[in-house]
Amino acid sequence: MPKLGSQLYLAIDAGPIHDEAGHLIAVVETLRDLTDQKRAEMALKELATKDGLTGLSNRRSFDQMLMSEWARAHRTQKPLALLFADVDHFKLFNDHHGHQTGDECLRAVASVVSRHAVRPLDLASRYGGEEFALILPDMDCDTACVIADEIRCAVMALQIAHGAVGAGDHVTLSVGVASHIPGAADGGGPDRLLGAADEALYVAKRLGRNRVICAERVLAEFASLGREAAAVPAPVQRKSARVR
């Protein structure tokens, strides 16, 4: 209803009435207003797919979208990029400022991440705790790294005061980036992509935080800092402990 600026969801049933000879003589129509029911269904669906704190997609939505986009990338043979972003020293932030301020910090970071999911199939989600994920279909690692660094810089520009002992003056973000074209050797699932992005994030933490690390250049990053190749950590599982 454009003039009222509202939408109605209506169900229309039509039943024919025939005479004794079988000729159609009338049609009885029933119109039902399903607006309240439809809105309740949409609200329940949103609760099931959105993170309550940040409004981003939740872990369930992330898992479903990743599997869907992985399958599509396998069909099209185009790269699928994944970003894992983690708020640096977030436990110290919570301890220093309190959990309410911590929630405000997460909402601010979530807003930055969501602004970079600009295409129809991009998905920004809260992966868990202070970690966020961004699915970027049809994107190589170099382009994804540019977006990751834009996110990192935008979080720095927020100038959210940190100041806890062992952390910097302001809240920063570490980001791990991976991109992959699915192939027969991947076993039908995105575990390789998840593991690569997770390892890159872990390395970003190990190298000092507040940086973007691409999974394809992990060894080069260590070498550029004069580290021994043996110091590169092995790929870690998604639920393992990690430096915050």
mmCIF file of C-alpha atoms in Angstrom:
data_model
loop_
_atom_site.group_PDB
_atom_site.id
_atom_site.type_symbol
_atom_site.label_atom_id
_atom_site.label_comp_id
_atom_site.label_asym_id
_atom_site.label_seq_id
_atom_site.Cartn_x
_atom_site.Cartn_y
_atom_site.Cartn_z
ATOM 1 C CA MET A 1 0.000 0.000 0.000
ATOM 2 C CA PRO A 2 2.382 2.711 -1.267
ATOM 3 C CA LYS A 3 0.404 5.733 -0.052
ATOM 4 C CA LEU A 4 0.322 4.366 3.494
ATOM 5 C CA GLY A 5 3.903 3.131 3.361
ATOM 6 C CA SER A 6 2.963 -0.344 4.579
ATOM 7 C CA GLN A 7 2.850 -3.908 3.306
ATOM 8 C CA LEU A 8 0.073 -6.449 3.683
ATOM 9 C CA TYR A 9 0.336 -10.188 3.152
ATOM 10 C CA LEU A 10 -2.926 -11.512 1.744
ATOM 11 C CA ALA A 11 -4.118 -15.009 0.843
ATOM 12 C CA ILE A 12 -6.842 -15.313 -1.794
ATOM 13 C CA ASP A 13 -8.829 -18.507 -2.382
ATOM 14 C CA ALA A 14 -11.154 -18.778 -5.380
ATOM 15 C CA GLY A 15 -13.794 -21.504 -5.744
ATOM 16 C CA PRO A 16 -15.910 -22.003 -8.880
ATOM 17 C CA ILE A 17 -19.659 -22.650 -8.771
ATOM 18 C CA HIS A 18 -21.251 -24.598 -11.627
ATOM 19 C CA ASP A 19 -24.839 -25.181 -12.591
ATOM 20 C CA GLU A 20 -26.355 -28.607 -13.180
ATOM 21 C CA ALA A 21 -25.107 -28.563 -16.756
ATOM 22 C CA GLY A 22 -21.558 -27.913 -15.614
ATOM 23 C CA HIS A 23 -21.435 -24.310 -16.730
ATOM 24 C CA LEU A 24 -19.530 -21.839 -14.599
ATOM 25 C CA ILE A 25 -21.980 -19.388 -13.120
ATOM 26 C CA ALA A 26 -20.042 -17.790 -10.289
ATOM 27 C CA VAL A 27 -16.773 -17.671 -8.412
ATOM 28 C CA VAL A 28 -16.604 -17.346 -4.645
ATOM 29 C CA GLU A 29 -13.454 -15.634 -3.406
ATOM 30 C CA THR A 30 -12.145 -15.522 0.156
ATOM 31 C CA LEU A 31 -9.583 -12.941 1.163
ATOM 32 C CA ARG A 32 -7.549 -13.502 4.342
ATOM 33 C CA ASP A 33 -5.143 -11.048 5.960
ATOM 34 C CA LEU A 34 -1.988 -12.966 6.958
ATOM 35 C CA THR A 35 0.086 -9.889 7.784
ATOM 36 C CA ASP A 36 0.477 -10.576 11.501
ATOM 37 C CA GLN A 37 1.295 -14.231 10.910
ATOM 38 C CA LYS A 38 3.832 -13.397 8.203
ATOM 39 C CA ARG A 39 5.540 -10.762 10.347
ATOM 40 C CA ALA A 40 5.780 -13.216 13.240
ATOM 41 C CA GLU A 41 7.357 -15.800 10.926
ATOM 42 C CA MET A 42 9.871 -13.232 9.653
ATOM 43 C CA ALA A 43 10.738 -12.191 13.208
ATOM 44 C CA LEU A 44 11.364 -15.814 14.197
ATOM 45 C CA LYS A 45 13.498 -16.347 11.115
ATOM 46 C CA GLU A 46 15.578 -13.285 11.945
ATOM 47 C CA LEU A 47 16.067 -14.481 15.516
ATOM 48 C CA ALA A 48 17.317 -17.809 14.151
ATOM 49 C CA THR A 49 19.814 -16.260 11.745
ATOM 50 C CA LYS A 50 21.027 -13.050 13.439
ATOM 51 C CA ASP A 51 23.448 -12.503 16.284
ATOM 52 C CA GLY A 52 21.554 -10.848 19.123
ATOM 53 C CA LEU A 53 24.345 -8.499 20.172
ATOM 54 C CA THR A 54 25.668 -7.182 16.869
ATOM 55 C CA GLY A 55 22.859 -7.782 14.384
ATOM 56 C CA LEU A 56 25.244 -9.591 12.042
ATOM 57 C CA SER A 57 24.535 -13.056 10.738
ATOM 58 C CA ASN A 58 25.189 -15.717 13.351
ATOM 59 C CA ARG A 59 27.373 -18.807 13.207
ATOM 60 C CA ARG A 60 24.560 -20.939 11.850
ATOM 61 C CA SER A 61 23.977 -18.570 8.932
ATOM 62 C CA PHE A 62 27.724 -18.402 8.322
ATOM 63 C CA ASP A 63 28.051 -22.183 8.106
ATOM 64 C CA GLN A 64 25.111 -22.452 5.709
ATOM 65 C CA MET A 65 26.326 -19.646 3.454
ATOM 66 C CA LEU A 66 29.888 -20.948 3.391
ATOM 67 C CA MET A 67 28.736 -24.384 2.263
ATOM 68 C CA SER A 68 26.473 -22.841 -0.380
ATOM 69 C CA GLU A 69 29.152 -20.522 -1.740
ATOM 70 C CA TRP A 70 31.744 -23.291 -1.634
ATOM 71 C CA ALA A 71 29.500 -25.446 -3.817
ATOM 72 C CA ARG A 72 28.923 -22.544 -6.202
ATOM 73 C CA ALA A 73 32.651 -21.793 -6.398
ATOM 74 C CA HIS A 74 33.281 -25.458 -7.184
ATOM 75 C CA ARG A 75 30.806 -25.285 -10.078
ATOM 76 C CA THR A 76 32.062 -21.987 -11.487
ATOM 77 C CA GLN A 77 35.757 -22.555 -10.656
ATOM 78 C CA LYS A 78 36.035 -19.046 -9.282
ATOM 79 C CA PRO A 79 37.851 -18.188 -6.039
ATOM 80 C CA LEU A 80 36.070 -17.913 -2.711
ATOM 81 C CA ALA A 81 37.678 -15.607 -0.128
ATOM 82 C CA LEU A 82 37.257 -15.733 3.631
ATOM 83 C CA LEU A 83 38.314 -13.198 6.263
ATOM 84 C CA PHE A 84 38.671 -13.943 9.959
ATOM 85 C CA ALA A 85 38.992 -10.781 12.066
ATOM 86 C CA ASP A 86 39.714 -10.822 15.795
ATOM 87 C CA VAL A 87 39.692 -7.899 18.246
ATOM 88 C CA ASP A 88 43.158 -7.688 19.791
ATOM 89 C CA HIS A 89 43.487 -8.100 23.572
ATOM 90 C CA PHE A 90 39.722 -8.208 23.976
ATOM 91 C CA LYS A 91 39.833 -10.071 27.288
ATOM 92 C CA LEU A 92 42.041 -7.318 28.673
ATOM 93 C CA PHE A 93 39.569 -4.769 27.292
ATOM 94 C CA ASN A 94 36.680 -6.445 29.091
ATOM 95 C CA ASP A 95 38.635 -6.707 32.328
ATOM 96 C CA HIS A 96 39.679 -3.050 32.130
ATOM 97 C CA HIS A 97 36.439 -1.416 30.919
ATOM 98 C CA GLY A 98 33.711 -3.888 31.869
ATOM 99 C CA HIS A 99 31.468 -6.141 29.826
ATOM 100 C CA GLN A 100 28.939 -3.470 28.909
ATOM 101 C CA THR A 101 31.646 -1.363 27.286
ATOM 102 C CA GLY A 102 32.967 -4.555 25.732
ATOM 103 C CA ASP A 103 29.582 -5.144 24.111
ATOM 104 C CA GLU A 104 29.600 -1.570 22.763
ATOM 105 C CA CYS A 105 33.048 -2.201 21.312
ATOM 106 C CA LEU A 106 31.879 -5.374 19.562
ATOM 107 C CA ARG A 107 28.870 -3.572 18.092
ATOM 108 C CA ALA A 108 31.133 -0.812 16.753
ATOM 109 C CA VAL A 109 33.509 -3.323 15.163
ATOM 110 C CA ALA A 110 30.560 -5.278 13.749
ATOM 111 C CA SER A 111 29.277 -2.110 12.092
ATOM 112 C CA VAL A 112 32.646 -1.652 10.366
ATOM 113 C CA VAL A 113 32.735 -5.261 9.165
ATOM 114 C CA SER A 114 29.151 -5.130 7.882
ATOM 115 C CA ARG A 115 29.856 -1.998 5.822
ATOM 116 C CA HIS A 116 32.329 -4.014 3.772
ATOM 117 C CA ALA A 117 29.813 -6.703 2.828
ATOM 118 C CA VAL A 118 28.542 -4.621 -0.077
ATOM 119 C CA ARG A 119 27.677 -7.183 -2.762
ATOM 120 C CA PRO A 120 24.516 -9.320 -2.683
ATOM 121 C CA LEU A 121 26.351 -12.556 -1.807
ATOM 122 C CA ASP A 122 28.863 -11.084 0.658
ATOM 123 C CA LEU A 123 28.130 -12.170 4.220
ATOM 124 C CA ALA A 124 29.366 -10.537 7.428
ATOM 125 C CA SER A 125 28.901 -12.601 10.568
ATOM 126 C CA ARG A 126 29.893 -12.824 14.178
ATOM 127 C CA TYR A 127 31.759 -16.109 14.284
ATOM 128 C CA GLY A 128 31.950 -16.197 18.063
ATOM 129 C CA GLY A 129 33.132 -14.052 20.963
ATOM 130 C CA GLU A 130 35.248 -11.218 19.585
ATOM 131 C CA GLU A 131 35.829 -12.898 16.230
ATOM 132 C CA PHE A 132 34.112 -11.902 13.000
ATOM 133 C CA ALA A 133 34.026 -13.549 9.579
ATOM 134 C CA LEU A 134 33.420 -12.162 6.116
ATOM 135 C CA ILE A 135 32.598 -14.392 3.140
ATOM 136 C CA LEU A 136 33.588 -12.807 -0.182
ATOM 137 C CA PRO A 137 32.634 -14.882 -3.261
ATOM 138 C CA ASP A 138 34.451 -14.498 -6.583
ATOM 139 C CA MET A 139 37.443 -12.765 -4.995
ATOM 140 C CA ASP A 140 41.165 -13.535 -5.004
ATOM 141 C CA CYS A 141 43.442 -13.177 -2.001
ATOM 142 C CA ASP A 142 45.025 -9.862 -3.039
ATOM 143 C CA THR A 143 41.668 -8.115 -3.431
ATOM 144 C CA ALA A 144 40.403 -9.638 -0.193
ATOM 145 C CA CYS A 145 43.516 -8.361 1.599
ATOM 146 C CA VAL A 146 42.744 -4.832 0.433
ATOM 147 C CA ILE A 147 39.275 -5.092 1.967
ATOM 148 C CA ALA A 148 40.736 -6.620 5.135
ATOM 149 C CA ASP A 149 43.128 -3.713 5.547
ATOM 150 C CA GLU A 150 40.317 -1.224 4.964
ATOM 151 C CA ILE A 151 38.445 -2.887 7.824
ATOM 152 C CA ARG A 152 41.516 -2.829 10.054
ATOM 153 C CA CYS A 153 42.133 0.863 9.361
ATOM 154 C CA ALA A 154 38.460 1.722 9.876
ATOM 155 C CA VAL A 155 38.527 0.087 13.318
ATOM 156 C CA MET A 156 41.633 2.096 14.206
ATOM 157 C CA ALA A 157 39.846 5.243 13.029
ATOM 158 C CA LEU A 158 37.115 4.611 15.602
ATOM 159 C CA GLN A 159 39.688 5.503 18.261
ATOM 160 C CA ILE A 160 38.092 3.214 20.848
ATOM 161 C CA ALA A 161 40.190 3.687 23.965
ATOM 162 C CA HIS A 162 41.855 0.507 25.234
ATOM 163 C CA GLY A 163 44.657 1.389 27.619
ATOM 164 C CA ALA A 164 44.817 -1.922 29.492
ATOM 165 C CA VAL A 165 48.248 -3.059 30.644
ATOM 166 C CA GLY A 166 49.800 -5.114 27.846
ATOM 167 C CA ALA A 167 47.657 -3.540 25.119
ATOM 168 C CA GLY A 168 47.865 -0.370 23.051
ATOM 169 C CA ASP A 169 46.071 2.916 23.523
ATOM 170 C CA HIS A 170 43.233 2.008 21.163
ATOM 171 C CA VAL A 171 41.358 -1.082 20.018
ATOM 172 C CA THR A 172 42.887 -2.793 16.975
ATOM 173 C CA LEU A 173 42.059 -5.735 14.772
ATOM 174 C CA SER A 174 44.041 -8.684 13.436
ATOM 175 C CA VAL A 175 42.803 -10.258 10.208
ATOM 176 C CA GLY A 176 43.573 -13.552 8.502
ATOM 177 C CA VAL A 177 42.716 -13.883 4.802
ATOM 178 C CA ALA A 178 42.451 -16.923 2.554
ATOM 179 C CA SER A 179 41.106 -17.507 -0.933
ATOM 180 C CA HIS A 180 40.735 -20.797 -2.741
ATOM 181 C CA ILE A 181 39.215 -22.336 -5.855
ATOM 182 C CA PRO A 182 37.610 -25.627 -4.761
ATOM 183 C CA GLY A 183 38.872 -28.741 -6.465
ATOM 184 C CA ALA A 184 38.449 -32.486 -6.333
ATOM 185 C CA ALA A 185 41.214 -32.799 -3.737
ATOM 186 C CA ASP A 186 39.264 -30.713 -1.206
ATOM 187 C CA GLY A 187 36.915 -33.527 -0.308
ATOM 188 C CA GLY A 188 33.740 -31.591 -0.963
ATOM 189 C CA GLY A 189 33.954 -29.205 1.994
ATOM 190 C CA PRO A 190 35.496 -25.826 2.874
ATOM 191 C CA ASP A 191 37.778 -27.133 5.648
ATOM 192 C CA ARG A 192 40.887 -26.165 3.702
ATOM 193 C CA LEU A 193 39.693 -22.572 3.338
ATOM 194 C CA LEU A 194 38.680 -22.359 7.000
ATOM 195 C CA GLY A 195 42.020 -23.763 8.128
ATOM 196 C CA ALA A 196 44.017 -21.406 5.924
ATOM 197 C CA ALA A 197 42.183 -18.284 7.123
ATOM 198 C CA ASP A 198 42.459 -19.438 10.726
ATOM 199 C CA GLU A 199 46.199 -20.053 10.411
ATOM 200 C CA ALA A 200 46.702 -16.638 8.826
ATOM 201 C CA LEU A 201 44.847 -15.005 11.739
ATOM 202 C CA TYR A 202 46.964 -16.936 14.233
ATOM 203 C CA VAL A 203 50.122 -15.746 12.494
ATOM 204 C CA ALA A 204 48.850 -12.152 12.538
ATOM 205 C CA LYS A 205 48.556 -12.478 16.304
ATOM 206 C CA ARG A 206 51.998 -14.024 16.635
ATOM 207 C CA LEU A 207 53.618 -11.279 14.572
ATOM 208 C CA GLY A 208 52.371 -8.510 16.830
ATOM 209 C CA ARG A 209 48.653 -8.029 16.068
ATOM 210 C CA ASN A 210 47.019 -5.084 14.265
ATOM 211 C CA ARG A 211 47.863 -6.447 10.850
ATOM 212 C CA VAL A 212 46.493 -8.395 7.900
ATOM 213 C CA ILE A 213 48.087 -11.703 6.948
ATOM 214 C CA CYS A 214 47.295 -13.582 3.752
ATOM 215 C CA ALA A 215 47.441 -17.367 3.968
ATOM 216 C CA GLU A 216 49.389 -17.487 0.709
ATOM 217 C CA ARG A 217 52.187 -15.341 2.163
ATOM 218 C CA VAL A 218 52.576 -16.700 5.700
ATOM 219 C CA LEU A 219 56.135 -17.928 5.145
ATOM 220 C CA ALA A 220 57.130 -14.684 3.442
ATOM 221 C CA GLU A 221 55.798 -12.656 6.369
ATOM 222 C CA PHE A 222 57.917 -14.596 8.813
ATOM 223 C CA ALA A 223 60.965 -14.401 6.570
ATOM 224 C CA SER A 224 60.605 -10.628 6.232
ATOM 225 C CA LEU A 225 60.912 -10.331 9.989
ATOM 226 C CA GLY A 226 63.958 -12.540 10.134
ATOM 227 C CA ARG A 227 62.108 -15.451 11.694
ATOM 228 C CA GLU A 228 63.077 -19.041 11.142
ATOM 229 C CA ALA A 229 60.696 -20.990 8.957
ATOM 230 C CA ALA A 230 60.432 -23.584 11.717
ATOM 231 C CA ALA A 231 58.771 -20.999 13.922
ATOM 232 C CA VAL A 232 55.693 -20.913 11.722
ATOM 233 C CA PRO A 233 52.856 -22.482 13.721
ATOM 234 C CA ALA A 234 51.073 -25.492 12.357
ATOM 235 C CA PRO A 235 47.476 -25.070 11.194
ATOM 236 C CA VAL A 236 45.155 -24.965 14.181
ATOM 237 C CA GLN A 237 41.615 -26.195 14.640
ATOM 238 C CA ARG A 238 38.788 -23.698 14.849
ATOM 239 C CA LYS A 239 38.074 -24.420 18.519
ATOM 240 C CA SER A 240 41.644 -24.449 19.756
ATOM 241 C CA ALA A 241 43.065 -21.850 22.097
ATOM 242 C CA ARG A 242 44.593 -18.883 20.386
ATOM 243 C CA VAL A 243 46.574 -15.858 21.389
ATOM 244 C CA ARG A 244 44.170 -12.938 21.930
#
